[in-house]
PDB file of C-alpha atoms in Angstrom:
ATOM      1  CA  UNK A   1      33.738 -29.207 215.184  1.00 39.00           C
ATOM      2  CA  UNK A   2      33.216 -31.747 218.043  1.00 41.00           C
ATOM      3  CA  UNK A   3      30.180 -29.781 219.408  1.00 40.00           C
ATOM      4  CA  UNK A   4      28.079 -31.327 216.545  1.00 42.00           C
ATOM      5  CA  UNK A   5      29.042 -34.909 217.395  1.00 44.00           C
ATOM      6  CA  UNK A   6      28.744 -34.389 221.178  1.00 43.00           C
ATOM      7  CA  UNK A   7      25.427 -32.739 220.857  1.00 42.00           C
ATOM      8  CA  UNK A   8      24.072 -35.908 218.762  1.00 49.00           C
ATOM      9  CA  UNK A   9      25.537 -38.497 221.268  1.00 56.00           C
ATOM     10  CA  UNK A  10      22.437 -38.197 223.738  1.00 61.00           C
ATOM     11  CA  UNK A  11      19.975 -40.864 222.963  1.00 76.00           C
ATOM     12  CA  UNK A  12      17.147 -42.302 224.983  1.00 80.00           C
ATOM     13  CA  UNK A  13      17.305 -46.212 225.183  1.00 85.00           C
ATOM     14  CA  UNK A  14      15.045 -48.289 223.062  1.00 88.00           C
ATOM     15  CA  UNK A  15      11.988 -49.382 224.917  1.00 87.00           C
ATOM     16  CA  UNK A  16      12.426 -52.767 226.419  1.00 89.00           C
ATOM     17  CA  UNK A  17      11.218 -55.493 223.969  1.00 89.00           C
ATOM     18  CA  UNK A  18      11.825 -53.509 220.879  1.00 91.00           C
ATOM     19  CA  UNK A  19      12.184 -55.666 217.775  1.00 89.00           C
ATOM     20  CA  UNK A  20      14.725 -54.549 215.222  1.00 96.00           C
ATOM     21  CA  UNK A  21      14.681 -56.353 211.812  1.00 98.00           C
ATOM     22  CA  UNK A  22      16.885 -55.971 208.618  1.00 98.00           C
ATOM     23  CA  UNK A  23      14.775 -54.108 205.990  1.00 98.00           C
ATOM     24  CA  UNK A  24      15.086 -56.690 203.194  1.00 98.00           C
ATOM     25  CA  UNK A  25      15.538 -60.111 204.779  1.00 98.00           C
ATOM     26  CA  UNK A  26      12.835 -58.989 207.422  1.00 98.00           C
ATOM     27  CA  UNK A  27      14.956 -60.828 209.968  1.00 98.00           C
ATOM     28  CA  UNK A  28      16.304 -60.369 213.352  1.00 97.00           C
ATOM     29  CA  UNK A  29      19.423 -62.521 212.617  1.00 96.00           C
ATOM     30  CA  UNK A  30      22.829 -60.780 212.566  1.00 94.00           C
ATOM     31  CA  UNK A  31      23.946 -59.517 209.379  1.00 94.00           C
ATOM     32  CA  UNK A  32      20.829 -60.759 207.478  1.00 96.00           C
ATOM     33  CA  UNK A  33      21.250 -58.435 204.560  1.00 96.00           C
ATOM     34  CA  UNK A  34      24.114 -57.986 202.186  1.00 94.00           C
ATOM     35  CA  UNK A  35      25.867 -54.755 202.325  1.00 94.00           C
ATOM     36  CA  UNK A  36      26.915 -53.116 199.156  1.00 94.00           C
ATOM     37  CA  UNK A  37      28.308 -49.941 200.509  1.00 95.00           C
ATOM     38  CA  UNK A  38      29.051 -49.212 204.205  1.00 94.00           C
ATOM     39  CA  UNK A  39      28.519 -46.190 206.191  1.00 97.00           C
ATOM     40  CA  UNK A  40      31.437 -43.857 205.865  1.00 96.00           C
ATOM     41  CA  UNK A  41      34.042 -43.028 203.199  1.00 96.00           C
ATOM     42  CA  UNK A  42      33.681 -44.800 199.819  1.00 94.00           C
ATOM     43  CA  UNK A  43      35.025 -44.929 196.476  1.00 93.00           C
ATOM     44  CA  UNK A  44      32.579 -44.669 193.507  1.00 90.00           C
ATOM     45  CA  UNK A  45      34.965 -43.509 191.110  1.00 90.00           C
ATOM     46  CA  UNK A  46      35.637 -40.429 193.395  1.00 92.00           C
ATOM     47  CA  UNK A  47      35.789 -39.922 197.127  1.00 95.00           C
ATOM     48  CA  UNK A  48      32.511 -39.338 199.017  1.00 94.00           C
ATOM     49  CA  UNK A  49      31.097 -39.915 202.427  1.00 96.00           C
ATOM     50  CA  UNK A  50      28.140 -42.308 202.542  1.00 96.00           C
ATOM     51  CA  UNK A  51      25.572 -41.476 205.147  1.00 96.00           C
ATOM     52  CA  UNK A  52      23.787 -44.802 205.089  1.00 97.00           C
ATOM     53  CA  UNK A  53      23.920 -48.396 203.946  1.00 97.00           C
ATOM     54  CA  UNK A  54      23.383 -49.604 200.440  1.00 97.00           C
ATOM     55  CA  UNK A  55      21.868 -53.040 200.594  1.00 97.00           C
ATOM     56  CA  UNK A  56      21.657 -55.337 197.367  1.00 91.00           C
ATOM     57  CA  UNK A  57      18.418 -56.497 195.905  1.00 95.00           C
ATOM     58  CA  UNK A  58      16.491 -56.823 192.841  1.00 96.00           C
ATOM     59  CA  UNK A  59      13.792 -54.353 191.575  1.00 98.00           C
ATOM     60  CA  UNK A  60      10.504 -55.027 193.332  1.00 98.00           C
ATOM     61  CA  UNK A  61      12.171 -56.704 196.396  1.00 98.00           C
ATOM     62  CA  UNK A  62       9.910 -55.913 199.425  1.00 98.00           C
ATOM     63  CA  UNK A  63      11.087 -53.315 201.889  1.00 98.00           C
ATOM     64  CA  UNK A  64      10.162 -53.753 205.452  1.00 98.00           C
ATOM     65  CA  UNK A  65      10.011 -51.274 208.348  1.00 98.00           C
ATOM     66  CA  UNK A  66      12.825 -52.089 210.800  1.00 98.00           C
ATOM     67  CA  UNK A  67      10.756 -51.268 213.873  1.00 97.00           C
ATOM     68  CA  UNK A  68       7.350 -50.158 214.583  1.00 96.00           C
ATOM     69  CA  UNK A  69       6.750 -46.305 213.917  1.00 96.00           C
ATOM     70  CA  UNK A  70       4.915 -43.637 211.993  1.00 97.00           C
ATOM     71  CA  UNK A  71       5.614 -42.348 208.410  1.00 97.00           C
ATOM     72  CA  UNK A  72       6.532 -38.726 208.743  1.00 96.00           C
ATOM     73  CA  UNK A  73       7.762 -37.979 205.212  1.00 95.00           C
ATOM     74  CA  UNK A  74       6.961 -39.526 201.826  1.00 97.00           C
ATOM     75  CA  UNK A  75       8.827 -38.116 198.710  1.00 96.00           C
ATOM     76  CA  UNK A  76       7.644 -38.974 195.277  1.00 97.00           C
ATOM     77  CA  UNK A  77      10.378 -39.002 192.513  1.00 98.00           C
ATOM     78  CA  UNK A  78      10.070 -36.395 189.777  1.00 97.00           C
ATOM     79  CA  UNK A  79      11.456 -38.868 187.224  1.00 96.00           C
ATOM     80  CA  UNK A  80      14.549 -36.748 186.527  1.00 95.00           C
ATOM     81  CA  UNK A  81      16.516 -35.685 189.771  1.00 94.00           C
ATOM     82  CA  UNK A  82      19.313 -37.811 191.039  1.00 95.00           C
ATOM     83  CA  UNK A  83      18.962 -38.236 194.754  1.00 94.00           C
ATOM     84  CA  UNK A  84      16.694 -39.962 197.191  1.00 96.00           C
ATOM     85  CA  UNK A  85      13.965 -40.996 194.412  1.00 97.00           C
ATOM     86  CA  UNK A  86      10.859 -42.494 195.969  1.00 98.00           C
ATOM     87  CA  UNK A  87      11.601 -42.346 199.728  1.00 98.00           C
ATOM     88  CA  UNK A  88      10.069 -42.744 203.099  1.00 98.00           C
ATOM     89  CA  UNK A  89      10.949 -41.537 206.461  1.00 97.00           C
ATOM     90  CA  UNK A  90       9.675 -43.372 209.585  1.00 97.00           C
ATOM     91  CA  UNK A  91       9.887 -41.976 213.210  1.00 95.00           C
ATOM     92  CA  UNK A  92      10.220 -44.756 215.946  1.00 95.00           C
ATOM     93  CA  UNK A  93      10.278 -42.369 218.970  1.00 91.00           C
ATOM     94  CA  UNK A  94      13.065 -42.189 221.349  1.00 88.00           C
ATOM     95  CA  UNK A  95      14.815 -39.791 219.065  1.00 90.00           C
ATOM     96  CA  UNK A  96      15.180 -42.158 216.099  1.00 94.00           C
ATOM     97  CA  UNK A  97      14.144 -42.258 212.571  1.00 96.00           C
ATOM     98  CA  UNK A  98      14.830 -44.536 209.603  1.00 97.00           C
ATOM     99  CA  UNK A  99      14.627 -43.685 205.874  1.00 98.00           C
ATOM    100  CA  UNK A 100      14.256 -45.982 202.866  1.00 98.00           C
ATOM    101  CA  UNK A 101      15.509 -44.401 199.620  1.00 98.00           C
ATOM    102  CA  UNK A 102      15.340 -45.119 195.728  1.00 98.00           C
ATOM    103  CA  UNK A 103      12.216 -47.105 196.059  1.00 98.00           C
ATOM    104  CA  UNK A 104      10.444 -48.390 192.939  1.00 98.00           C
ATOM    105  CA  UNK A 105       7.248 -47.841 194.634  1.00 98.00           C
ATOM    106  CA  UNK A 106       5.309 -47.620 197.897  1.00 98.00           C
ATOM    107  CA  UNK A 107       3.174 -50.258 199.512  1.00 98.00           C
ATOM    108  CA  UNK A 108      -0.722 -49.627 199.180  1.00 98.00           C
ATOM    109  CA  UNK A 109      -1.982 -47.281 201.851  1.00 97.00           C
ATOM    110  CA  UNK A 110       1.529 -46.064 203.023  1.00 98.00           C
ATOM    111  CA  UNK A 111       1.756 -42.273 203.249  1.00 97.00           C
ATOM    112  CA  UNK A 112       2.424 -39.484 205.720  1.00 97.00           C
ATOM    113  CA  UNK A 113       0.795 -40.520 209.124  1.00 97.00           C
ATOM    114  CA  UNK A 114       0.720 -44.136 208.446  1.00 98.00           C
ATOM    115  CA  UNK A 115       1.426 -46.220 211.581  1.00 98.00           C
ATOM    116  CA  UNK A 116       3.580 -49.268 210.708  1.00 98.00           C
ATOM    117  CA  UNK A 117       4.602 -52.281 212.563  1.00 97.00           C
ATOM    118  CA  UNK A 118       7.960 -53.857 212.569  1.00 97.00           C
ATOM    119  CA  UNK A 119       8.329 -55.959 209.513  1.00 98.00           C
ATOM    120  CA  UNK A 120       5.539 -54.475 207.691  1.00 98.00           C
ATOM    121  CA  UNK A 121       6.040 -54.110 203.921  1.00 98.00           C
ATOM    122  CA  UNK A 122       6.195 -50.148 203.182  1.00 98.00           C
ATOM    123  CA  UNK A 123       7.697 -50.329 199.739  1.00 98.00           C
ATOM    124  CA  UNK A 124       9.660 -52.086 197.042  1.00 98.00           C
ATOM    125  CA  UNK A 125      13.386 -51.854 195.911  1.00 98.00           C
ATOM    126  CA  UNK A 126      14.138 -49.755 192.835  1.00 98.00           C
ATOM    127  CA  UNK A 127      16.516 -47.359 191.469  1.00 97.00           C
ATOM    128  CA  UNK A 128      14.664 -44.107 191.363  1.00 98.00           C
ATOM    129  CA  UNK A 129      17.227 -41.103 191.701  1.00 97.00           C
ATOM    130  CA  UNK A 130      20.049 -43.714 191.324  1.00 96.00           C
ATOM    131  CA  UNK A 131      21.626 -45.898 188.606  1.00 94.00           C
ATOM    132  CA  UNK A 132      21.134 -49.234 189.813  1.00 94.00           C
ATOM    133  CA  UNK A 133      18.600 -51.236 192.048  1.00 96.00           C
ATOM    134  CA  UNK A 134      19.422 -51.073 195.668  1.00 97.00           C
ATOM    135  CA  UNK A 135      17.974 -49.978 198.981  1.00 98.00           C
ATOM    136  CA  UNK A 136      19.779 -47.051 200.708  1.00 98.00           C
ATOM    137  CA  UNK A 137      18.936 -47.188 204.334  1.00 98.00           C
ATOM    138  CA  UNK A 138      19.581 -44.396 206.776  1.00 98.00           C
ATOM    139  CA  UNK A 139      19.479 -44.035 210.440  1.00 97.00           C
ATOM    140  CA  UNK A 140      18.844 -40.717 211.954  1.00 95.00           C
ATOM    141  CA  UNK A 141      19.226 -39.532 215.560  1.00 93.00           C
ATOM    142  CA  UNK A 142      17.756 -36.107 216.683  1.00 91.00           C
ATOM    143  CA  UNK A 143      16.101 -34.854 213.674  1.00 91.00           C
ATOM    144  CA  UNK A 144      14.929 -31.205 214.271  1.00 84.00           C
ATOM    145  CA  UNK A 145      12.220 -31.467 211.441  1.00 77.00           C
ATOM    146  CA  UNK A 146      10.203 -34.035 209.747  1.00 71.00           C
ATOM    147  CA  UNK A 147      12.415 -33.762 206.531  1.00 78.00           C
ATOM    148  CA  UNK A 148      15.440 -36.069 206.213  1.00 80.00           C
ATOM    149  CA  UNK A 149      18.699 -34.408 207.108  1.00 89.00           C
ATOM    150  CA  UNK A 150      21.836 -36.445 206.453  1.00 91.00           C
ATOM    151  CA  UNK A 151      23.821 -34.219 208.943  1.00 93.00           C
ATOM    152  CA  UNK A 152      21.888 -36.227 211.636  1.00 93.00           C
ATOM    153  CA  UNK A 153      22.785 -39.509 210.235  1.00 95.00           C
ATOM    154  CA  UNK A 154      24.553 -42.403 212.260  1.00 96.00           C
ATOM    155  CA  UNK A 155      25.745 -45.852 211.286  1.00 97.00           C
ATOM    156  CA  UNK A 156      22.745 -48.133 210.804  1.00 97.00           C
ATOM    157  CA  UNK A 157      24.708 -50.995 212.291  1.00 96.00           C
ATOM    158  CA  UNK A 158      24.213 -49.166 215.648  1.00 95.00           C
ATOM    159  CA  UNK A 159      20.579 -50.082 215.344  1.00 96.00           C
ATOM    160  CA  UNK A 160      20.473 -53.413 213.201  1.00 96.00           C
ATOM    161  CA  UNK A 161      21.317 -56.932 214.594  1.00 94.00           C
ATOM    162  CA  UNK A 162      25.072 -57.741 213.730  1.00 92.00           C
ATOM    163  CA  UNK A 163      27.997 -59.773 214.849  1.00 87.00           C
ATOM    164  CA  UNK A 164      30.473 -58.308 217.121  1.00 80.00           C
ATOM    165  CA  UNK A 165      34.257 -58.707 217.648  1.00 66.00           C
ATOM    166  CA  UNK A 166      35.470 -58.566 214.083  1.00 72.00           C
ATOM    167  CA  UNK A 167      38.299 -56.164 214.048  1.00 73.00           C
ATOM    168  CA  UNK A 168      40.283 -54.325 211.344  1.00 87.00           C
ATOM    169  CA  UNK A 169      43.798 -55.001 210.159  1.00 93.00           C
ATOM    170  CA  UNK A 170      46.436 -52.163 209.600  1.00 93.00           C
ATOM    171  CA  UNK A 171      49.488 -52.043 207.324  1.00 92.00           C
ATOM    172  CA  UNK A 172      52.083 -49.174 207.811  1.00 93.00           C
ATOM    173  CA  UNK A 173      53.976 -47.715 204.888  1.00 88.00           C
ATOM    174  CA  UNK A 174      57.158 -45.401 204.969  1.00 79.00           C
ATOM    175  CA  UNK A 175      56.779 -44.271 201.369  1.00 80.00           C
ATOM    176  CA  UNK A 176      55.321 -41.028 200.204  1.00 77.00           C
ATOM    177  CA  UNK A 177      52.777 -39.472 202.467  1.00 80.00           C
ATOM    178  CA  UNK A 178      53.465 -42.371 205.088  1.00 86.00           C
ATOM    179  CA  UNK A 179      49.914 -43.902 204.553  1.00 92.00           C
ATOM    180  CA  UNK A 180      48.375 -46.485 207.020  1.00 95.00           C
ATOM    181  CA  UNK A 181      45.991 -48.956 205.313  1.00 95.00           C
ATOM    182  CA  UNK A 182      42.951 -50.230 207.250  1.00 96.00           C
ATOM    183  CA  UNK A 183      41.234 -53.222 206.054  1.00 95.00           C
ATOM    184  CA  UNK A 184      37.759 -54.250 207.468  1.00 94.00           C
ATOM    185  CA  UNK A 185      34.892 -56.407 206.184  1.00 92.00           C
ATOM    186  CA  UNK A 186      32.230 -54.149 204.531  1.00 90.00           C
ATOM    187  CA  UNK A 187      29.704 -56.350 206.377  1.00 90.00           C
ATOM    188  CA  UNK A 188      31.039 -55.294 209.805  1.00 90.00           C
ATOM    189  CA  UNK A 189      32.503 -51.824 209.214  1.00 94.00           C
ATOM    190  CA  UNK A 190      31.429 -50.206 212.515  1.00 95.00           C
ATOM    191  CA  UNK A 191      34.240 -47.702 212.497  1.00 96.00           C
ATOM    192  CA  UNK A 192      33.717 -44.416 213.892  1.00 96.00           C
ATOM    193  CA  UNK A 193      37.121 -42.909 215.188  1.00 97.00           C
ATOM    194  CA  UNK A 194      40.517 -43.169 213.487  1.00 97.00           C
ATOM    195  CA  UNK A 195      43.442 -41.964 215.522  1.00 97.00           C
ATOM    196  CA  UNK A 196      47.071 -41.595 214.167  1.00 96.00           C
ATOM    197  CA  UNK A 197      49.930 -40.879 216.447  1.00 95.00           C
ATOM    198  CA  UNK A 198      53.596 -40.311 215.834  1.00 93.00           C
ATOM    199  CA  UNK A 199      56.310 -37.932 216.774  1.00 88.00           C
ATOM    200  CA  UNK A 200      54.363 -36.421 219.609  1.00 92.00           C
ATOM    201  CA  UNK A 201      51.514 -35.565 217.292  1.00 94.00           C
ATOM    202  CA  UNK A 202      47.935 -37.119 217.591  1.00 95.00           C
ATOM    203  CA  UNK A 203      45.348 -36.668 214.942  1.00 96.00           C
ATOM    204  CA  UNK A 204      41.731 -37.947 215.113  1.00 96.00           C
ATOM    205  CA  UNK A 205      38.783 -38.134 212.769  1.00 96.00           C
ATOM    206  CA  UNK A 206      35.285 -38.868 213.899  1.00 97.00           C
ATOM    207  CA  UNK A 207      32.851 -40.035 211.243  1.00 96.00           C
ATOM    208  CA  UNK A 208      29.864 -38.540 213.057  1.00 96.00           C
ATOM    209  CA  UNK A 209      31.556 -35.179 213.227  1.00 95.00           C
ATOM    210  CA  UNK A 210      32.392 -35.398 209.372  1.00 95.00           C
ATOM    211  CA  UNK A 211      28.862 -36.104 208.381  1.00 94.00           C
ATOM    212  CA  UNK A 212      27.548 -33.477 210.666  1.00 93.00           C
ATOM    213  CA  UNK A 213      29.546 -30.834 208.799  1.00 93.00           C
ATOM    214  CA  UNK A 214      27.203 -31.108 205.846  1.00 92.00           C
ATOM    215  CA  UNK A 215      27.649 -32.512 202.211  1.00 90.00           C
ATOM    216  CA  UNK A 216      30.457 -30.159 200.954  1.00 91.00           C
ATOM    217  CA  UNK A 217      32.697 -30.657 203.849  1.00 94.00           C
ATOM    218  CA  UNK A 218      31.778 -34.257 204.230  1.00 95.00           C
ATOM    219  CA  UNK A 219      33.095 -35.142 200.728  1.00 95.00           C
ATOM    220  CA  UNK A 220      36.209 -33.540 201.493  1.00 95.00           C
ATOM    221  CA  UNK A 221      38.914 -36.212 202.083  1.00 96.00           C
ATOM    222  CA  UNK A 222      41.057 -33.874 204.296  1.00 95.00           C
ATOM    223  CA  UNK A 223      39.540 -34.086 207.737  1.00 94.00           C
ATOM    224  CA  UNK A 224      41.055 -33.178 211.308  1.00 93.00           C
ATOM    225  CA  UNK A 225      44.704 -33.105 209.908  1.00 94.00           C
ATOM    226  CA  UNK A 226      44.340 -36.407 208.206  1.00 96.00           C
ATOM    227  CA  UNK A 227      43.681 -37.469 204.466  1.00 96.00           C
ATOM    228  CA  UNK A 228      41.223 -40.257 204.087  1.00 96.00           C
ATOM    229  CA  UNK A 229      41.202 -42.125 200.810  1.00 95.00           C
ATOM    230  CA  UNK A 230      39.430 -45.435 200.020  1.00 95.00           C
ATOM    231  CA  UNK A 231      40.593 -47.994 197.708  1.00 93.00           C
ATOM    232  CA  UNK A 232      38.340 -48.833 194.693  1.00 91.00           C
ATOM    233  CA  UNK A 233      36.147 -51.794 195.428  1.00 89.00           C
ATOM    234  CA  UNK A 234      36.764 -55.080 193.771  1.00 85.00           C
ATOM    235  CA  UNK A 235      34.488 -57.938 193.403  1.00 84.00           C
ATOM    236  CA  UNK A 236      32.620 -59.182 195.418  1.00 86.00           C
ATOM    237  CA  UNK A 237      32.572 -55.602 196.859  1.00 88.00           C
ATOM    238  CA  UNK A 238      30.457 -53.632 195.920  1.00 88.00           C
ATOM    239  CA  UNK A 239      28.518 -56.994 195.146  1.00 88.00           C
ATOM    240  CA  UNK A 240      28.647 -57.423 198.879  1.00 89.00           C
ATOM    241  CA  UNK A 241      30.669 -59.379 201.359  1.00 85.00           C
ATOM    242  CA  UNK A 242      34.038 -57.872 200.406  1.00 90.00           C
ATOM    243  CA  UNK A 243      36.565 -55.728 202.283  1.00 92.00           C
ATOM    244  CA  UNK A 244      36.688 -51.883 202.809  1.00 93.00           C
ATOM    245  CA  UNK A 245      40.231 -50.512 202.202  1.00 95.00           C
ATOM    246  CA  UNK A 246      40.670 -47.132 203.828  1.00 96.00           C
ATOM    247  CA  UNK A 247      44.079 -45.279 203.357  1.00 96.00           C
ATOM    248  CA  UNK A 248      44.830 -42.704 206.101  1.00 96.00           C
ATOM    249  CA  UNK A 249      47.844 -40.408 206.061  1.00 94.00           C
ATOM    250  CA  UNK A 250      48.963 -37.174 207.678  1.00 94.00           C
ATOM    251  CA  UNK A 251      47.526 -34.016 205.733  1.00 94.00           C
ATOM    252  CA  UNK A 252      50.758 -32.222 204.547  1.00 92.00           C
ATOM    253  CA  UNK A 253      48.784 -28.921 204.642  1.00 93.00           C
ATOM    254  CA  UNK A 254      47.672 -29.224 208.077  1.00 92.00           C
ATOM    255  CA  UNK A 255      49.882 -27.982 211.139  1.00 88.00           C
ATOM    256  CA  UNK A 256      52.359 -30.743 212.046  1.00 82.00           C
ATOM    257  CA  UNK A 257      50.996 -32.366 208.968  1.00 85.00           C
ATOM    258  CA  UNK A 258      54.215 -34.051 207.794  1.00 86.00           C
ATOM    259  CA  UNK A 259      54.833 -36.637 210.647  1.00 91.00           C
ATOM    260  CA  UNK A 260      55.419 -40.397 210.493  1.00 91.00           C
ATOM    261  CA  UNK A 261      52.550 -42.409 211.992  1.00 93.00           C
ATOM    262  CA  UNK A 262      53.842 -44.981 214.485  1.00 94.00           C
ATOM    263  CA  UNK A 263      50.582 -46.014 216.011  1.00 96.00           C
ATOM    264  CA  UNK A 264      47.010 -46.288 214.642  1.00 96.00           C
ATOM    265  CA  UNK A 265      43.861 -46.744 216.810  1.00 96.00           C
ATOM    266  CA  UNK A 266      40.449 -47.563 215.321  1.00 95.00           C
ATOM    267  CA  UNK A 267      37.424 -47.340 217.605  1.00 95.00           C
ATOM    268  CA  UNK A 268      33.824 -48.356 216.816  1.00 94.00           C
ATOM    269  CA  UNK A 269      30.588 -46.191 217.629  1.00 93.00           C
ATOM    270  CA  UNK A 270      30.593 -47.275 221.093  1.00 91.00           C
ATOM    271  CA  UNK A 271      34.206 -46.554 221.719  1.00 93.00           C
ATOM    272  CA  UNK A 272      35.181 -50.182 221.640  1.00 92.00           C
ATOM    273  CA  UNK A 273      38.762 -50.825 220.142  1.00 94.00           C
ATOM    274  CA  UNK A 274      38.717 -52.512 216.696  1.00 94.00           C
ATOM    275  CA  UNK A 275      42.335 -52.095 216.208  1.00 94.00           C
ATOM    276  CA  UNK A 276      45.506 -50.653 218.240  1.00 95.00           C
ATOM    277  CA  UNK A 277      48.605 -51.319 216.492  1.00 94.00           C
ATOM    278  CA  UNK A 278      52.124 -49.924 216.319  1.00 94.00           C
ATOM    279  CA  UNK A 279      54.340 -49.791 213.316  1.00 86.00           C
ATOM    280  CA  UNK A 280      56.792 -51.827 215.372  1.00 78.00           C
ATOM    281  CA  UNK A 281      54.225 -54.509 216.021  1.00 76.00           C
ATOM    282  CA  UNK A 282      53.435 -54.548 212.338  1.00 69.00           C
ATOM    283  CA  UNK A 283      57.108 -54.620 211.498  1.00 72.00           C
ATOM    284  CA  UNK A 284      57.719 -57.623 213.657  1.00 66.00           C
TER     285      UNK A 284
END
């Protein structure tokens, strides 16, 4: 429940002067790498909750440490298992870690205990444990061991340089399960909270709470009295630069499940409003 999210919200500030770079472009510019799959719900032929960012790149593209830190875990792919493949976990202090998955290989001399600087090459893009070449980049807060734990993941866009002020759009429907469609650019999907209201009922989903429940519950589209679906991506997404379309509706099996949403509010991971719209405003 909410205790998971609240326990993970404490975070020390990054030390003054900390440089954060995008891992492929090795750049401090906003939105420097192309996002293939955003953090949060996605459709890969089925619903799942994606606990990091997938960044497009060809095999062999250098992968850079986003901040200075120390390598605390290195996993070498067994050549068979689907999963993280060749991967690295880097501790940055202040309660933060980053992970780099599906690597084709590691940079020379990179192993557990290696000190790395911001922008240092630590590996190369591949598809180990996956079906296509890309970097899966994960941002962790408050790991309790040196092993990766996606239950501690947060949106990497909390950390990476990005543009701000790009909001979402909403479309209300009165058909069927009374869904509300949310449209937001994949490159700027900073959604954390989605709130539906109507007929005296308020339902909220918190992505950080969802991911904190673990993989089985995380991949259940029914969360907190709402059903979350994701439209299948179209070109250029997941090629990059497209729009994520979430479809949110009351869960008919939840208490007060069958209500008609008349207002939707979407907040980012800092509590800033990305969208606050009523069905009447949409109708006008």
